[in-house]
Every structure is written in C-alpha cells, then in structure tokens.
Amino acid sequence: DAGVTQSPTHLIKTRGQHVTLRCSPISGHKSVSWYQQVLGQGPQFIFQYYEKEERGRGNFPDRFSARQFPNYSSELNVNALLLGDSALYLCASSPGQRLSGNTIYFGEGSWLTVV
Amino acid sequence: EDQVTQSPEALRLQEGESSSLNCSYTVSGLRGLFWYRQDPGKGPEFLFTLYSAGEEKEKERLKATLTKKESFLHITAPKPEDSATYLCAVQATAGNTPLVFGKGTRLSVIA
C-alpha cells in the first residue's frame, strides 16, 4: 500500500508569493493533518481536517489555509510568503477524527525555501 | 500548556555503545506518548506509542519505556544505521488534540 504522498518535494518561492502544497493520505484514512518543521525544531501543528471539515488549528496566521477534498486528499495554502515560512511541511494521515497516535503516519514532506 | 523536552540535543556513540535518550513531558492528561525516527530531509517514521506508566515496547535494538513524567528510548548495541534524529511527542486526552513534539535528539553512531 502507498504511504502518505506529498508534492512537490522541493520548491523555491519569492517573498510575497503564494504556495500550494498537496497531500494524499493512506488509502482508507479520512483525517489529514499538516505540520511545519523548521530546521532544528520538532514539527508544529498547523491544521487537522476530517471529512472535509476543519477539526483543529494551530497558532499560525490567517495567511495559512487548507482544505480537504471528497477523496480525502488535502491542500495547504500559504499566502504572502515570508522568509520565516521556509520549512519542511509535513502531512500526516490517520484513519479517524481522533488523532490516535499509533496510527498517525507522516509523508516525506515538502521543502519550501522562501528567498 | 503541553510541553516536551528532549535530552541530550545531540549524542555521539561508538558502534555497540548502548545509551538512552530522555523525553520529559508535561501534559494535562496523557492520551499517548510517541517516538518517531527522522532521517535528514525525510518525514518522521513511527516507532512506538506508549499509553500508561510502566508500559514498555521494543523493536530491534530500541526499547521505549514510560513513567508519569518522562519516557526513555534505550538503544542497545547501536549500529551506524541507527543514526538519525529521534523525536518524542505527546497527545493530551482533552478533545481532539494534535501531537506536541520535542526538538529531538540527534544520534550519531560511529563505526
């Protein structure tokens, strides 16, 4: 079975631009979460979506938004990019609404560099 | 506020030299404590979930243990391929809460 797939794997954007990152969860998983990992830090929670509805949001500005599609894939959008948005963006999938830890699996991430 | 502190930040071991990584946590109520392995430039790879004090889990050269305030990841006779960053995370029982991660321990095993 395919794991969590994310695209693109690497991208470079200029300050002020917009970026869209994509995630396909493990087959059968209905919940997708997004995390941001800055170099040298642990991942920080951004959003959780379940059945196309937002179920949780971390301490990130409104420039960050996300959505989940009927096939349970998800997009993370970031507007008006800042240098500080440079990070590894991780998508995690789990079967149900409750983020039961032993079934949370991460993708390989999307490396975003803002110049 | 839920918090996770991992120590040491970095650890260098000779091949075969056993050691332990520490994860101290504060959480309102613990639903689970998780260990992940992360290779450079990759996403975290799930290792273990521990749910209650006294619980232990093993996988190859790794053994995770849990008390009411901390968890240890014991590495027995490590090999160079065990080199990675090991992340600890907690999940609180309140509501539908996400994982709260520590900064990780960078482990280097030298042949």
Tab-separated table of C-alpha atoms in Angstrom:
chain	number	residue	atom	x	y	z
A	1	ASP	CA	0.000	0.000	0.000
A	2	ALA	CA	1.187	3.518	-0.775
A	3	GLY	CA	2.046	5.665	2.196
A	4	VAL	CA	1.286	9.353	2.599
A	5	THR	CA	2.340	11.130	-0.584
A	6	GLN	CA	3.192	14.808	-0.778
A	7	SER	CA	4.008	17.129	-3.648
A	8	PRO	CA	6.082	18.938	-4.595
A	9	THR	CA	9.090	17.606	-2.702
A	10	HIS	CA	11.097	20.803	-3.038
A	11	LEU	CA	10.240	24.309	-4.146
A	12	ILE	CA	11.652	27.802	-4.029
A	13	LYS	CA	9.416	30.856	-3.830
A	14	THR	CA	9.960	34.594	-3.556
A	15	ARG	CA	8.720	36.684	-0.643
A	16	GLY	CA	5.126	37.768	-1.162
A	17	GLN	CA	4.244	34.860	-3.426
A	18	HIS	CA	1.672	32.177	-2.790
A	19	VAL	CA	2.284	28.431	-2.471
A	20	THR	CA	0.059	25.349	-2.592
A	21	LEU	CA	1.232	22.047	-1.150
A	22	ARG	CA	-0.603	18.781	-1.755
A	23	CYS	CA	-1.094	15.603	0.222
A	24	SER	CA	-2.722	12.243	-0.450
A	25	PRO	CA	-3.383	10.190	2.693
A	26	ILE	CA	-3.017	6.466	3.102
A	27	SER	CA	-5.886	4.619	1.481
A	28	GLY	CA	-8.750	4.328	3.960
A	29	HIS	CA	-7.542	7.215	6.120
A	30	LYS	CA	-10.027	10.060	6.404
A	31	SER	CA	-8.066	12.515	8.542
A	32	VAL	CA	-5.221	14.699	7.337
A	33	SER	CA	-3.077	16.974	9.470
A	34	TRP	CA	-0.427	19.488	8.477
A	35	TYR	CA	2.723	20.287	10.453
A	36	GLN	CA	5.523	22.785	9.920
A	37	GLN	CA	9.071	21.787	10.837
A	38	VAL	CA	11.716	24.486	10.932
A	39	LEU	CA	15.329	23.319	10.818
A	40	GLY	CA	16.455	22.061	14.215
A	41	GLN	CA	12.953	22.048	15.711
A	42	GLY	CA	10.221	19.488	16.124
A	43	PRO	CA	7.104	19.611	13.927
A	44	GLN	CA	4.444	22.164	14.884
A	45	PHE	CA	0.741	21.571	14.266
A	46	ILE	CA	-0.958	23.761	11.679
A	47	PHE	CA	-4.312	22.148	10.751
A	48	GLN	CA	-6.352	18.980	11.001
A	49	TYR	CA	-9.122	18.077	8.568
A	50	TYR	CA	-11.591	15.244	8.838
A	51	GLU	CA	-14.396	14.532	6.400
A	52	LYS	CA	-13.627	17.816	4.628
A	53	GLU	CA	-14.123	19.916	7.760
A	54	GLU	CA	-11.504	21.724	9.814
A	55	ARG	CA	-11.223	19.993	13.184
A	56	GLY	CA	-8.249	21.800	14.640
A	57	ARG	CA	-5.973	24.756	14.033
A	58	GLY	CA	-2.588	25.608	15.500
A	59	ASN	CA	-1.132	29.010	16.277
A	60	PHE	CA	-0.489	30.146	12.720
A	61	PRO	CA	-1.580	33.374	10.971
A	62	ASP	CA	-4.520	33.625	8.590
A	63	ARG	CA	-2.057	33.509	5.682
A	64	PHE	CA	-2.186	29.763	6.199
A	65	SER	CA	-5.265	27.920	4.979
A	66	ALA	CA	-6.128	24.388	3.977
A	67	ARG	CA	-8.895	22.256	2.630
A	68	GLN	CA	-9.769	18.599	2.188
A	69	PHE	CA	-11.361	17.140	-0.895
A	70	PRO	CA	-14.019	14.386	-1.223
A	71	ASN	CA	-11.267	11.829	-1.939
A	72	TYR	CA	-9.646	12.875	1.395
A	73	SER	CA	-6.625	14.472	-0.238
A	74	SER	CA	-5.684	17.887	1.065
A	75	GLU	CA	-4.055	21.159	0.111
A	76	LEU	CA	-2.170	23.600	2.306
A	77	ASN	CA	-2.051	27.155	1.025
A	78	VAL	CA	0.221	29.907	2.261
A	79	ASN	CA	-0.225	33.485	1.046
A	80	ALA	CA	2.150	36.444	1.179
A	81	LEU	CA	5.162	34.265	1.892
A	82	LEU	CA	7.744	35.447	4.400
A	83	LEU	CA	11.340	34.316	4.788
A	84	GLY	CA	10.310	32.691	8.066
A	85	ASP	CA	7.940	30.367	6.241
A	86	SER	CA	10.927	28.427	4.938
A	87	ALA	CA	10.494	24.960	6.421
A	88	LEU	CA	9.633	21.326	5.847
A	89	TYR	CA	5.858	20.975	5.607
A	90	LEU	CA	4.645	17.578	6.720
A	91	CYS	CA	1.340	15.903	6.063
A	92	ALA	CA	0.116	13.214	8.428
A	93	SER	CA	-2.781	10.845	7.895
A	94	SER	CA	-4.846	8.816	10.320
A	95	PRO	CA	-7.998	6.716	9.969
A	96	GLY	CA	-10.464	8.657	12.067
A	97	GLN	CA	-11.282	12.014	13.534
A	98	ARG	CA	-9.489	11.398	16.785
A	99	LEU	CA	-5.761	11.566	16.226
A	100	SER	CA	-4.954	8.215	17.749
A	101	GLY	CA	-1.206	8.274	17.908
A	102	ASN	CA	-0.342	4.764	16.915
A	103	THR	CA	-1.998	5.271	13.556
A	104	ILE	CA	-0.557	8.670	12.627
A	105	TYR	CA	1.779	8.336	9.664
A	106	PHE	CA	3.767	11.115	8.054
A	107	GLY	CA	4.715	11.774	4.468
A	108	GLU	CA	8.219	12.708	3.353
A	109	GLY	CA	7.326	16.381	3.371
A	110	SER	CA	7.603	19.368	1.075
A	111	TRP	CA	10.689	21.520	1.479
A	112	LEU	CA	9.799	25.177	0.979
A	113	THR	CA	12.503	27.794	0.639
A	114	VAL	CA	11.448	31.449	0.531
A	115	VAL	CA	14.033	33.863	-0.880
B	1	GLU	CA	0.356	24.216	28.096
B	2	ASP	CA	1.573	20.812	26.979
B	3	GLN	CA	5.366	20.659	26.684
B	4	VAL	CA	8.003	18.146	25.667
B	5	THR	CA	11.725	18.460	26.415
B	6	GLN	CA	14.223	16.040	24.946
B	7	SER	CA	17.794	15.492	26.097
B	8	PRO	CA	20.508	15.424	25.106
B	9	GLU	CA	20.190	17.577	21.982
B	10	ALA	CA	22.909	15.521	20.323
B	11	LEU	CA	24.555	12.218	21.189
B	12	ARG	CA	27.567	10.569	19.613
B	13	LEU	CA	28.106	6.869	20.274
B	14	GLN	CA	30.578	4.273	19.192
B	15	GLU	CA	29.060	1.266	17.468
B	16	GLY	CA	27.946	-1.156	20.189
B	17	GLU	CA	27.890	1.513	22.931
B	18	SER	CA	24.424	1.378	24.498
B	19	SER	CA	22.725	4.536	25.780
B	20	SER	CA	19.377	6.186	26.479
B	21	LEU	CA	17.519	9.226	25.183
B	22	ASN	CA	15.243	11.149	27.524
B	23	CYS	CA	11.851	12.751	26.903
B	24	SER	CA	10.344	14.780	29.751
B	25	TYR	CA	6.776	15.944	29.356
B	26	THR	CA	4.031	17.959	30.979
B	27	VAL	CA	0.512	17.396	29.767
B	28	SER	CA	-2.918	17.929	31.287
B	29	GLY	CA	-3.825	14.306	30.752
B	30	LEU	CA	-1.837	11.870	28.654
B	31	ARG	CA	-3.557	10.020	25.863
B	32	GLY	CA	-0.295	8.745	24.438
B	33	LEU	CA	3.434	9.336	24.081
B	34	PHE	CA	5.021	8.654	20.707
B	35	TRP	CA	8.504	8.094	19.415
B	36	TYR	CA	9.445	8.778	15.815
B	37	ARG	CA	12.704	8.439	13.911
B	38	GLN	CA	13.571	11.090	11.334
B	39	ASP	CA	16.348	10.801	8.773
B	40	PRO	CA	17.755	14.018	7.259
B	41	GLY	CA	15.351	15.558	4.755
B	42	LYS	CA	12.691	12.892	5.396
B	43	GLY	CA	9.400	12.725	7.238
B	44	PRO	CA	9.140	11.163	10.717
B	45	GLU	CA	8.879	7.371	10.785
B	46	PHE	CA	6.629	5.949	13.501
B	47	LEU	CA	8.378	3.787	16.097
B	48	PHE	CA	6.249	3.380	19.242
B	49	THR	CA	3.191	4.564	21.128
B	50	LEU	CA	3.057	4.261	24.927
B	51	TYR	CA	-0.181	4.869	26.805
B	52	SER	CA	0.385	4.352	30.519
B	53	ALA	CA	3.158	4.497	33.106
B	54	GLY	CA	5.083	1.248	33.318
B	55	GLU	CA	4.481	0.329	29.706
B	56	GLU	CA	7.432	-0.848	27.611
B	57	LYS	CA	7.759	-1.591	23.890
B	58	GLU	CA	10.645	-2.999	21.883
B	59	LYS	CA	11.688	-3.034	18.266
B	60	GLU	CA	15.027	-4.494	17.254
B	61	ARG	CA	17.698	-2.531	19.193
B	62	LEU	CA	15.205	0.020	20.540
B	63	LYS	CA	13.187	-0.141	23.733
B	64	ALA	CA	10.840	2.602	24.912
B	65	THR	CA	9.651	2.995	28.498
B	66	LEU	CA	7.203	5.391	30.143
B	67	THR	CA	6.786	6.908	33.600
B	68	LYS	CA	4.350	9.597	34.725
B	69	LYS	CA	6.818	12.366	33.865
B	70	GLU	CA	9.206	11.019	31.271
B	71	SER	CA	9.991	8.425	28.670
B	72	PHE	CA	13.265	6.803	27.746
B	73	LEU	CA	14.354	5.373	24.441
B	74	HIS	CA	17.043	2.807	25.145
B	75	ILE	CA	19.365	1.873	22.297
B	76	THR	CA	21.213	-1.394	22.779
B	77	ALA	CA	24.421	-2.077	20.815
B	78	PRO	CA	23.658	0.595	18.206
B	79	LYS	CA	24.822	0.385	14.611
B	80	PRO	CA	25.701	3.240	12.233
B	81	GLU	CA	22.314	2.805	10.527
B	82	ASP	CA	20.643	3.869	13.788
B	83	SER	CA	21.994	7.381	13.218
B	84	ALA	CA	19.017	9.741	12.941
B	85	THR	CA	17.038	12.313	14.887
B	86	TYR	CA	14.649	10.749	17.382
B	87	LEU	CA	11.506	12.746	18.083
B	88	CYS	CA	9.217	12.398	21.075
B	89	ALA	CA	5.642	13.683	21.029
B	90	VAL	CA	2.679	13.684	23.409
B	91	GLN	CA	-1.020	13.821	22.824
B	92	ALA	CA	-3.362	15.088	25.520
B	93	THR	CA	-6.685	13.493	26.347
B	94	ALA	CA	-8.613	16.751	26.125
B	95	GLY	CA	-10.668	16.921	22.959
B	96	ASN	CA	-9.185	16.222	19.579
B	97	THR	CA	-5.657	17.362	20.234
B	98	PRO	CA	-2.688	17.192	17.892
B	99	LEU	CA	0.760	15.856	18.667
B	100	VAL	CA	3.112	18.182	20.578
B	101	PHE	CA	6.713	17.431	19.675
B	102	GLY	CA	10.040	17.971	21.351
B	103	LYS	CA	13.016	19.294	19.403
B	104	GLY	CA	14.522	15.846	19.035
B	105	THR	CA	17.825	14.162	19.829
B	106	ARG	CA	20.364	13.857	17.004
B	107	LEU	CA	22.048	10.496	17.340
B	108	SER	CA	25.302	9.689	15.546
B	109	VAL	CA	26.691	6.162	15.740
B	110	ILE	CA	30.307	5.866	14.647
B	111	ALA	CA	31.715	2.608	13.286
